[in-house]
Short mmCIF file of N, CA and C in Angstrom, two decimals:
data_model
loop_
_atom_site.label_atom_id
_atom_site.label_comp_id
_atom_site.label_asym_id
_atom_site.label_seq_id
_atom_site.Cartn_x
_atom_site.Cartn_y
_atom_site.Cartn_z
N MET A 105 0.84 -1.18 0.00
CA MET A 105 0.00 0.00 0.00
C MET A 105 0.88 1.25 0.00
N ALA A 106 0.54 2.20 -0.82
CA ALA A 106 1.31 3.44 -0.92
C ALA A 106 1.14 4.27 0.35
N SER A 107 2.23 4.91 0.76
CA SER A 107 2.15 5.75 1.95
C SER A 107 1.44 7.06 1.62
N SER A 108 0.91 7.69 2.63
CA SER A 108 0.21 8.96 2.44
C SER A 108 1.20 10.07 2.15
N PRO A 109 0.84 10.97 1.24
CA PRO A 109 1.73 12.09 0.94
C PRO A 109 1.69 13.12 2.06
N ARG A 110 2.71 13.95 2.08
CA ARG A 110 2.71 15.10 2.99
C ARG A 110 2.00 16.25 2.29
N VAL A 111 1.09 16.89 2.97
CA VAL A 111 0.40 18.06 2.43
C VAL A 111 1.28 19.27 2.72
N LEU A 112 1.78 19.91 1.67
CA LEU A 112 2.63 21.09 1.83
C LEU A 112 1.82 22.37 1.81
N PHE A 113 0.68 22.33 1.13
CA PHE A 113 -0.18 23.52 1.03
C PHE A 113 -1.58 23.05 0.67
N ASP A 114 -2.60 23.69 1.27
CA ASP A 114 -3.99 23.39 0.93
C ASP A 114 -4.87 24.55 1.36
N ASN A 115 -5.41 25.29 0.39
CA ASN A 115 -6.33 26.38 0.71
C ASN A 115 -7.76 26.05 0.27
N GLY A 116 -8.02 24.78 -0.03
CA GLY A 116 -9.34 24.37 -0.47
C GLY A 116 -9.48 24.29 -1.98
N GLN A 117 -8.87 25.21 -2.70
CA GLN A 117 -8.90 25.23 -4.18
C GLN A 117 -7.59 24.75 -4.77
N HIS A 118 -6.51 25.00 -4.05
CA HIS A 118 -5.16 24.73 -4.54
C HIS A 118 -4.44 23.87 -3.49
N LYS A 119 -3.83 22.79 -3.95
CA LYS A 119 -3.19 21.86 -3.02
C LYS A 119 -1.85 21.42 -3.59
N VAL A 120 -0.85 21.24 -2.70
CA VAL A 120 0.45 20.71 -3.10
C VAL A 120 0.76 19.53 -2.18
N LEU A 121 1.01 18.38 -2.81
CA LEU A 121 1.31 17.15 -2.08
C LEU A 121 2.72 16.69 -2.41
N CYS A 122 3.42 16.15 -1.41
CA CYS A 122 4.76 15.60 -1.60
C CYS A 122 4.72 14.10 -1.37
N PHE A 123 5.19 13.35 -2.35
CA PHE A 123 5.31 11.90 -2.25
C PHE A 123 6.79 11.58 -2.15
N ASP A 124 7.18 10.84 -1.12
CA ASP A 124 8.58 10.48 -0.97
C ASP A 124 8.70 9.06 -0.44
N GLN A 125 9.90 8.58 -0.33
CA GLN A 125 10.17 7.23 0.16
C GLN A 125 9.45 6.16 -0.66
N LEU A 126 9.40 6.34 -1.97
CA LEU A 126 8.73 5.39 -2.84
C LEU A 126 9.66 4.31 -3.38
N VAL A 127 10.97 4.54 -3.31
CA VAL A 127 11.94 3.58 -3.84
C VAL A 127 12.41 2.67 -2.72
N THR A 128 12.32 1.36 -2.96
CA THR A 128 12.86 0.39 -2.00
C THR A 128 14.03 -0.32 -2.67
N GLY A 129 15.00 -0.71 -1.89
CA GLY A 129 16.17 -1.39 -2.45
C GLY A 129 17.11 -0.41 -3.12
N ASP A 130 17.77 -0.90 -4.18
CA ASP A 130 18.71 -0.05 -4.92
C ASP A 130 17.95 1.02 -5.70
N GLY A 131 18.61 2.12 -5.93
CA GLY A 131 18.00 3.20 -6.70
C GLY A 131 18.10 4.51 -5.95
N VAL A 132 17.90 5.57 -6.68
CA VAL A 132 17.98 6.91 -6.11
C VAL A 132 16.61 7.31 -5.56
N GLN A 133 16.59 7.66 -4.28
CA GLN A 133 15.35 8.15 -3.66
C GLN A 133 15.12 9.57 -4.16
N SER A 134 13.92 9.85 -4.56
CA SER A 134 13.61 11.20 -5.04
C SER A 134 12.22 11.58 -4.55
N ASN A 135 11.93 12.86 -4.60
CA ASN A 135 10.62 13.36 -4.20
C ASN A 135 9.80 13.65 -5.45
N GLN A 136 8.51 13.34 -5.36
CA GLN A 136 7.59 13.69 -6.42
C GLN A 136 6.53 14.59 -5.81
N PHE A 137 6.07 15.56 -6.58
CA PHE A 137 5.10 16.54 -6.08
C PHE A 137 3.91 16.58 -7.02
N LEU A 138 2.74 16.79 -6.45
CA LEU A 138 1.52 16.95 -7.21
C LEU A 138 0.91 18.29 -6.84
N ILE A 139 0.67 19.12 -7.85
CA ILE A 139 -0.04 20.38 -7.64
C ILE A 139 -1.44 20.19 -8.21
N ILE A 140 -2.44 20.46 -7.41
CA ILE A 140 -3.83 20.37 -7.83
C ILE A 140 -4.43 21.77 -7.75
N ASP A 141 -5.00 22.23 -8.83
CA ASP A 141 -5.73 23.50 -8.82
C ASP A 141 -7.04 23.27 -9.55
N GLY A 142 -8.13 23.25 -8.79
CA GLY A 142 -9.44 22.95 -9.38
C GLY A 142 -9.42 21.54 -9.94
N ASN A 143 -9.72 21.43 -11.23
CA ASN A 143 -9.76 20.10 -11.85
C ASN A 143 -8.55 19.83 -12.73
N GLN A 144 -7.46 20.57 -12.53
CA GLN A 144 -6.23 20.32 -13.27
C GLN A 144 -5.12 19.93 -12.30
N HIS A 145 -4.16 19.14 -12.82
CA HIS A 145 -3.13 18.56 -11.97
C HIS A 145 -1.78 18.56 -12.68
N ALA A 146 -0.73 18.86 -11.94
CA ALA A 146 0.63 18.80 -12.49
C ALA A 146 1.48 17.92 -11.57
N LEU A 147 2.12 16.93 -12.16
CA LEU A 147 3.03 16.03 -11.44
C LEU A 147 4.45 16.44 -11.78
N LEU A 148 5.25 16.70 -10.76
CA LEU A 148 6.62 17.16 -10.97
C LEU A 148 7.62 16.03 -10.80
N ASP A 149 8.47 15.85 -11.81
CA ASP A 149 9.57 14.89 -11.80
C ASP A 149 9.13 13.51 -11.29
N PRO A 150 8.31 12.80 -12.09
CA PRO A 150 7.71 11.55 -11.63
C PRO A 150 8.64 10.37 -11.48
N GLY A 151 9.88 10.48 -11.92
CA GLY A 151 10.83 9.40 -11.71
C GLY A 151 10.83 8.37 -12.82
N GLY A 152 11.35 7.20 -12.48
CA GLY A 152 11.48 6.12 -13.45
C GLY A 152 10.64 4.91 -13.06
N ASP A 153 11.07 3.76 -13.52
CA ASP A 153 10.33 2.52 -13.29
C ASP A 153 10.20 2.18 -11.80
N LEU A 154 11.19 2.54 -11.00
CA LEU A 154 11.14 2.23 -9.57
C LEU A 154 10.03 2.98 -8.84
N THR A 155 9.68 4.15 -9.33
CA THR A 155 8.65 4.95 -8.66
C THR A 155 7.28 4.87 -9.32
N TYR A 156 7.22 4.44 -10.58
CA TYR A 156 5.96 4.54 -11.31
C TYR A 156 4.79 3.85 -10.59
N MET A 157 4.92 2.59 -10.24
CA MET A 157 3.79 1.87 -9.66
C MET A 157 3.37 2.44 -8.30
N PRO A 158 4.30 2.60 -7.34
CA PRO A 158 3.86 3.16 -6.06
C PRO A 158 3.33 4.59 -6.19
N LEU A 159 3.91 5.38 -7.09
CA LEU A 159 3.45 6.75 -7.27
C LEU A 159 2.07 6.79 -7.92
N SER A 160 1.85 5.99 -8.95
CA SER A 160 0.54 6.01 -9.61
C SER A 160 -0.55 5.52 -8.66
N LEU A 161 -0.25 4.53 -7.82
CA LEU A 161 -1.23 4.08 -6.82
C LEU A 161 -1.54 5.19 -5.82
N ALA A 162 -0.51 5.87 -5.36
CA ALA A 162 -0.70 6.96 -4.39
C ALA A 162 -1.48 8.12 -5.02
N LEU A 163 -1.15 8.47 -6.26
CA LEU A 163 -1.84 9.57 -6.94
C LEU A 163 -3.32 9.25 -7.14
N SER A 164 -3.62 8.00 -7.44
CA SER A 164 -5.01 7.63 -7.73
C SER A 164 -5.92 7.79 -6.50
N GLN A 165 -5.33 7.98 -5.33
CA GLN A 165 -6.12 8.27 -4.14
C GLN A 165 -6.56 9.74 -4.09
N HIS A 166 -5.98 10.57 -4.97
CA HIS A 166 -6.22 12.02 -4.94
C HIS A 166 -6.81 12.58 -6.24
N ILE A 167 -6.51 11.93 -7.36
CA ILE A 167 -7.01 12.40 -8.66
C ILE A 167 -7.37 11.19 -9.52
N ALA A 168 -8.18 11.43 -10.53
CA ALA A 168 -8.41 10.41 -11.55
C ALA A 168 -7.17 10.40 -12.43
N LEU A 169 -6.38 9.35 -12.34
CA LEU A 169 -5.08 9.30 -12.99
C LEU A 169 -5.15 9.62 -14.49
N ARG A 170 -6.14 9.14 -15.17
CA ARG A 170 -6.28 9.37 -16.61
C ARG A 170 -6.35 10.87 -16.93
N GLU A 171 -6.84 11.65 -15.97
CA GLU A 171 -7.05 13.08 -16.20
C GLU A 171 -5.87 13.97 -15.78
N LEU A 172 -4.73 13.35 -15.50
CA LEU A 172 -3.53 14.14 -15.18
C LEU A 172 -3.27 15.12 -16.31
N THR A 173 -3.14 16.40 -15.97
CA THR A 173 -2.99 17.46 -16.98
C THR A 173 -1.56 17.54 -17.51
N TYR A 174 -0.60 17.60 -16.58
CA TYR A 174 0.80 17.79 -16.96
C TYR A 174 1.72 16.87 -16.17
N VAL A 175 2.85 16.55 -16.80
CA VAL A 175 4.04 16.05 -16.12
C VAL A 175 5.09 17.12 -16.36
N PHE A 176 5.64 17.68 -15.29
CA PHE A 176 6.72 18.65 -15.41
C PHE A 176 8.04 17.90 -15.22
N ALA A 177 8.97 18.11 -16.13
CA ALA A 177 10.29 17.48 -16.04
C ALA A 177 11.35 18.56 -15.92
N SER A 178 12.01 18.61 -14.77
CA SER A 178 13.03 19.64 -14.57
C SER A 178 14.25 19.40 -15.44
N HIS A 179 14.56 18.13 -15.71
CA HIS A 179 15.67 17.78 -16.60
C HIS A 179 15.49 16.32 -17.03
N GLN A 180 16.48 15.76 -17.69
CA GLN A 180 16.32 14.49 -18.38
C GLN A 180 16.78 13.26 -17.62
N ASP A 181 17.30 13.36 -16.42
CA ASP A 181 17.86 12.21 -15.73
C ASP A 181 16.83 11.09 -15.54
N PRO A 182 17.28 9.83 -15.50
CA PRO A 182 16.37 8.69 -15.35
C PRO A 182 15.50 8.77 -14.09
N ASP A 183 16.03 9.29 -12.99
CA ASP A 183 15.23 9.38 -11.76
C ASP A 183 14.21 10.53 -11.83
N ILE A 184 14.21 11.26 -12.92
CA ILE A 184 13.30 12.39 -13.11
C ILE A 184 12.18 12.04 -14.08
N ILE A 185 12.50 11.43 -15.22
CA ILE A 185 11.49 11.32 -16.28
C ILE A 185 11.53 10.01 -17.06
N ALA A 186 12.26 9.01 -16.61
CA ALA A 186 12.36 7.75 -17.36
C ALA A 186 11.04 7.00 -17.48
N SER A 187 10.07 7.30 -16.65
CA SER A 187 8.76 6.63 -16.72
C SER A 187 7.79 7.33 -17.68
N LEU A 188 8.28 8.24 -18.50
CA LEU A 188 7.42 9.02 -19.37
C LEU A 188 6.49 8.16 -20.22
N ASP A 189 6.98 7.04 -20.74
CA ASP A 189 6.13 6.19 -21.59
C ASP A 189 4.90 5.70 -20.84
N LYS A 190 5.04 5.37 -19.58
CA LYS A 190 3.90 4.90 -18.79
C LYS A 190 2.90 6.03 -18.53
N TRP A 191 3.39 7.24 -18.27
CA TRP A 191 2.49 8.37 -18.06
C TRP A 191 1.74 8.69 -19.35
N PHE A 192 2.42 8.61 -20.48
CA PHE A 192 1.76 8.82 -21.77
C PHE A 192 0.72 7.73 -22.04
N LEU A 193 1.02 6.50 -21.68
CA LEU A 193 0.10 5.39 -21.93
C LEU A 193 -1.14 5.45 -21.04
N HIS A 194 -0.96 5.80 -19.78
CA HIS A 194 -2.05 5.70 -18.80
C HIS A 194 -2.75 7.01 -18.46
N THR A 195 -2.28 8.13 -19.02
CA THR A 195 -2.91 9.42 -18.76
C THR A 195 -3.04 10.21 -20.07
N ASN A 196 -3.69 11.33 -19.99
CA ASN A 196 -3.80 12.23 -21.14
C ASN A 196 -2.86 13.42 -21.01
N CYS A 197 -1.85 13.31 -20.18
CA CYS A 197 -0.99 14.45 -19.84
C CYS A 197 -0.17 14.94 -21.02
N LYS A 198 0.26 16.20 -20.85
CA LYS A 198 1.31 16.78 -21.68
C LYS A 198 2.53 16.89 -20.79
N VAL A 199 3.71 16.75 -21.37
CA VAL A 199 4.94 16.88 -20.61
C VAL A 199 5.53 18.26 -20.87
N VAL A 200 5.94 18.91 -19.79
CA VAL A 200 6.57 20.23 -19.87
C VAL A 200 8.05 20.04 -19.57
N CYS A 201 8.89 20.43 -20.52
CA CYS A 201 10.34 20.29 -20.35
C CYS A 201 11.03 21.40 -21.15
N SER A 202 12.32 21.52 -20.99
CA SER A 202 13.04 22.54 -21.73
C SER A 202 13.11 22.17 -23.21
N THR A 203 13.25 23.18 -24.04
CA THR A 203 13.39 22.96 -25.47
C THR A 203 14.56 22.03 -25.77
N LEU A 204 15.65 22.20 -25.03
CA LEU A 204 16.82 21.35 -25.23
C LEU A 204 16.47 19.87 -25.04
N TRP A 205 15.76 19.54 -23.96
CA TRP A 205 15.48 18.13 -23.66
C TRP A 205 14.28 17.59 -24.41
N ALA A 206 13.47 18.45 -25.00
CA ALA A 206 12.31 17.99 -25.77
C ALA A 206 12.72 17.10 -26.93
N ARG A 207 13.88 17.34 -27.49
CA ARG A 207 14.31 16.52 -28.63
C ARG A 207 14.78 15.13 -28.20
N PHE A 208 15.09 14.95 -26.91
CA PHE A 208 15.53 13.64 -26.42
C PHE A 208 14.38 12.80 -25.86
N LEU A 209 13.32 13.43 -25.38
CA LEU A 209 12.25 12.69 -24.73
C LEU A 209 11.53 11.68 -25.63
N PRO A 210 11.44 11.89 -26.94
CA PRO A 210 10.83 10.84 -27.77
C PRO A 210 11.55 9.49 -27.65
N HIS A 211 12.81 9.49 -27.23
CA HIS A 211 13.53 8.23 -27.02
C HIS A 211 12.96 7.44 -25.84
N LEU A 212 12.19 8.11 -24.99
CA LEU A 212 11.63 7.44 -23.81
C LEU A 212 10.21 6.94 -24.03
N SER A 213 9.63 7.19 -25.18
CA SER A 213 8.26 6.73 -25.42
C SER A 213 8.23 5.88 -26.69
N ALA A 214 7.69 4.69 -26.56
CA ALA A 214 7.67 3.74 -27.67
C ALA A 214 6.76 4.21 -28.80
N ALA A 215 7.07 3.80 -30.00
CA ALA A 215 6.28 4.18 -31.17
C ALA A 215 4.84 3.70 -31.07
N PHE A 216 4.60 2.54 -30.42
CA PHE A 216 3.23 2.03 -30.34
C PHE A 216 2.34 2.97 -29.54
N LEU A 217 2.93 3.73 -28.62
CA LEU A 217 2.12 4.67 -27.84
C LEU A 217 1.54 5.75 -28.73
N THR A 218 2.33 6.24 -29.66
CA THR A 218 1.84 7.29 -30.52
C THR A 218 0.77 6.76 -31.47
N LYS A 219 0.93 5.53 -31.92
CA LYS A 219 -0.08 4.95 -32.81
C LYS A 219 -1.39 4.72 -32.05
N ALA A 220 -1.30 4.26 -30.81
CA ALA A 220 -2.50 3.97 -30.02
C ALA A 220 -3.27 5.25 -29.69
N SER A 221 -2.57 6.33 -29.39
CA SER A 221 -3.25 7.56 -28.99
C SER A 221 -3.60 8.45 -30.17
N GLY A 222 -2.94 8.23 -31.29
CA GLY A 222 -3.19 9.06 -32.46
C GLY A 222 -2.43 10.38 -32.42
N THR A 223 -1.61 10.57 -31.40
CA THR A 223 -0.79 11.78 -31.32
C THR A 223 0.67 11.39 -31.14
N SER A 224 1.54 12.22 -31.63
CA SER A 224 2.97 11.94 -31.48
C SER A 224 3.45 12.44 -30.13
N THR A 225 4.61 11.95 -29.72
CA THR A 225 5.22 12.41 -28.48
C THR A 225 5.40 13.92 -28.51
N THR A 226 5.82 14.44 -29.65
CA THR A 226 6.05 15.89 -29.75
C THR A 226 4.77 16.69 -29.59
N GLU A 227 3.67 16.15 -30.04
CA GLU A 227 2.39 16.85 -29.87
C GLU A 227 1.94 16.89 -28.41
N ARG A 228 2.49 16.02 -27.60
CA ARG A 228 2.13 15.98 -26.18
C ARG A 228 3.18 16.69 -25.31
N MET A 229 4.08 17.44 -25.96
CA MET A 229 5.12 18.16 -25.23
C MET A 229 4.89 19.65 -25.29
N ILE A 230 5.25 20.31 -24.20
CA ILE A 230 5.35 21.77 -24.18
C ILE A 230 6.83 22.05 -23.94
N ALA A 231 7.50 22.48 -24.99
CA ALA A 231 8.94 22.74 -24.94
C ALA A 231 9.16 24.17 -24.48
N VAL A 232 9.67 24.33 -23.28
CA VAL A 232 9.88 25.65 -22.67
C VAL A 232 11.14 26.28 -23.23
N PRO A 233 11.04 27.50 -23.77
CA PRO A 233 12.23 28.18 -24.30
C PRO A 233 13.21 28.55 -23.17
N ASP A 234 14.43 28.86 -23.55
CA ASP A 234 15.48 29.17 -22.57
C ASP A 234 15.10 30.29 -21.60
N ARG A 235 14.26 31.21 -22.01
CA ARG A 235 13.88 32.34 -21.14
C ARG A 235 12.84 31.95 -20.09
N GLY A 236 12.25 30.74 -20.20
CA GLY A 236 11.20 30.31 -19.28
C GLY A 236 9.83 30.54 -19.90
N GLN A 237 8.78 30.16 -19.16
CA GLN A 237 7.43 30.26 -19.70
C GLN A 237 6.43 30.09 -18.56
N ASP A 238 5.25 30.71 -18.72
CA ASP A 238 4.14 30.50 -17.80
C ASP A 238 3.31 29.33 -18.30
N ILE A 239 2.91 28.45 -17.38
CA ILE A 239 2.10 27.28 -17.72
C ILE A 239 0.78 27.41 -16.96
N PRO A 240 -0.35 27.56 -17.67
CA PRO A 240 -1.63 27.68 -16.97
C PRO A 240 -2.02 26.35 -16.33
N LEU A 241 -2.50 26.43 -15.09
CA LEU A 241 -2.96 25.24 -14.37
C LEU A 241 -4.18 25.65 -13.57
N GLY A 242 -5.35 25.20 -13.98
CA GLY A 242 -6.58 25.59 -13.31
C GLY A 242 -6.73 27.09 -13.36
N ASN A 243 -6.88 27.71 -12.17
CA ASN A 243 -7.02 29.17 -12.08
C ASN A 243 -5.71 29.87 -11.76
N CYS A 244 -4.60 29.17 -11.84
CA CYS A 244 -3.31 29.80 -11.53
C CYS A 244 -2.35 29.60 -12.70
N VAL A 245 -1.16 30.12 -12.53
CA VAL A 245 -0.11 29.98 -13.53
C VAL A 245 1.15 29.50 -12.82
N ILE A 246 1.70 28.38 -13.28
CA ILE A 246 2.97 27.88 -12.75
C ILE A 246 4.07 28.44 -13.63
N LYS A 247 5.10 28.96 -13.02
CA LYS A 247 6.20 29.57 -13.76
C LYS A 247 7.33 28.56 -13.95
N ALA A 248 7.65 28.27 -15.21
CA ALA A 248 8.82 27.45 -15.54
C ALA A 248 10.00 28.41 -15.60
N VAL A 249 10.91 28.28 -14.65
CA VAL A 249 12.02 29.22 -14.46
C VAL A 249 13.31 28.58 -14.95
N PRO A 250 14.03 29.25 -15.85
CA PRO A 250 15.30 28.69 -16.31
C PRO A 250 16.31 28.61 -15.16
N ALA A 251 16.96 27.47 -15.06
CA ALA A 251 18.00 27.24 -14.06
C ALA A 251 19.08 26.38 -14.71
N HIS A 252 19.55 26.86 -15.85
CA HIS A 252 20.33 26.03 -16.76
C HIS A 252 21.57 25.40 -16.18
N PHE A 253 22.23 26.04 -15.28
CA PHE A 253 23.48 25.47 -14.79
C PHE A 253 23.45 25.17 -13.30
N LEU A 254 22.25 25.13 -12.72
CA LEU A 254 22.15 24.78 -11.30
C LEU A 254 22.14 23.27 -11.11
N HIS A 255 21.99 22.52 -12.17
CA HIS A 255 22.17 21.06 -12.14
C HIS A 255 22.67 20.57 -13.48
N SER A 256 21.96 20.92 -14.54
CA SER A 256 22.40 20.52 -15.88
C SER A 256 21.96 21.58 -16.87
N VAL A 257 22.55 21.54 -18.04
CA VAL A 257 22.14 22.44 -19.11
C VAL A 257 20.67 22.15 -19.42
N GLY A 258 19.87 23.19 -19.62
CA GLY A 258 18.47 23.00 -19.93
C GLY A 258 17.61 22.69 -18.71
N ASN A 259 18.18 22.81 -17.53
CA ASN A 259 17.44 22.54 -16.30
C ASN A 259 16.37 23.60 -16.07
N LEU A 260 15.22 23.18 -15.54
CA LEU A 260 14.15 24.10 -15.18
C LEU A 260 13.80 23.94 -13.71
N GLN A 261 13.35 25.02 -13.12
CA GLN A 261 12.71 24.96 -11.81
C GLN A 261 11.29 25.45 -12.02
N PHE A 262 10.39 25.08 -11.13
CA PHE A 262 8.99 25.47 -11.27
C PHE A 262 8.55 26.21 -10.03
N TYR A 263 7.94 27.37 -10.24
CA TYR A 263 7.48 28.20 -9.12
C TYR A 263 5.96 28.25 -9.12
N ASP A 264 5.39 27.92 -7.96
CA ASP A 264 3.95 27.97 -7.75
C ASP A 264 3.65 29.20 -6.91
N PRO A 265 3.15 30.28 -7.52
CA PRO A 265 2.93 31.52 -6.79
C PRO A 265 1.79 31.43 -5.76
N VAL A 266 0.88 30.49 -5.91
CA VAL A 266 -0.21 30.36 -4.94
C VAL A 266 0.32 29.84 -3.61
N SER A 267 1.10 28.77 -3.65
CA SER A 267 1.66 28.20 -2.42
C SER A 267 2.96 28.89 -2.01
N GLY A 268 3.60 29.58 -2.95
CA GLY A 268 4.89 30.20 -2.68
C GLY A 268 6.04 29.21 -2.69
N ILE A 269 5.85 28.04 -3.30
CA ILE A 269 6.88 27.01 -3.31
C ILE A 269 7.66 27.05 -4.63
N LEU A 270 8.99 27.06 -4.50
CA LEU A 270 9.88 26.91 -5.66
C LEU A 270 10.33 25.45 -5.67
N PHE A 271 10.00 24.74 -6.73
CA PHE A 271 10.42 23.35 -6.88
C PHE A 271 11.75 23.37 -7.61
N SER A 272 12.83 23.19 -6.85
CA SER A 272 14.17 23.40 -7.38
C SER A 272 14.82 22.15 -7.95
N GLY A 273 14.12 21.01 -7.92
CA GLY A 273 14.67 19.80 -8.51
C GLY A 273 15.98 19.39 -7.87
N ASP A 274 16.94 19.04 -8.68
CA ASP A 274 18.24 18.56 -8.19
C ASP A 274 19.27 19.68 -8.04
N MET A 275 18.83 20.87 -7.70
CA MET A 275 19.76 22.00 -7.62
C MET A 275 20.94 21.66 -6.71
N GLY A 276 22.12 21.82 -7.25
CA GLY A 276 23.34 21.58 -6.49
C GLY A 276 23.73 20.12 -6.38
N ALA A 277 22.95 19.21 -6.91
CA ALA A 277 23.24 17.77 -6.75
C ALA A 277 24.52 17.34 -7.46
N SER A 278 24.95 18.11 -8.45
CA SER A 278 26.17 17.71 -9.17
C SER A 278 27.42 18.36 -8.59
N MET A 279 27.28 19.06 -7.46
CA MET A 279 28.45 19.65 -6.83
C MET A 279 29.19 18.57 -6.05
N VAL A 280 30.50 18.59 -6.17
CA VAL A 280 31.32 17.60 -5.45
C VAL A 280 32.45 18.32 -4.71
N ASP A 281 33.10 17.58 -3.83
CA ASP A 281 34.22 18.17 -3.07
C ASP A 281 35.34 18.63 -4.00
#
């Protein structure tokens, strides 16, 4: 059974949930976040195969999984977005990522997915330009903020002005002694 998420913000219309400790055994532990505003939902950095099943079960306790609006990908690492094919298969989401990484993400989704849905991977992407972009979510706007060298080239952070939370992803994770 999936563990309950931590509620980081909830004003009745807008909610931010944190899912963590989903990886057991080997693998990189990472946090996944769900922003809910009205009837739209954004999942941030959903991870790879190790997190997909426990995360999708946990999410389904809060939203109708098929109706997931967006998957936000701060960058291309496997612990961030390797499960993209499953999200494309089981939801109607669009993926938000940097323009740089948009050209690589089709490698993560099988050709049969595009045939089954009738849309290509590229049609389900929102490629954020280097300057950043506003992403509408329900009655609010999530800001995709460029953070190109805080972890990797083409890295994005996401700012939720309603909750006041900056989702900084793996900022500083590549710093070493």
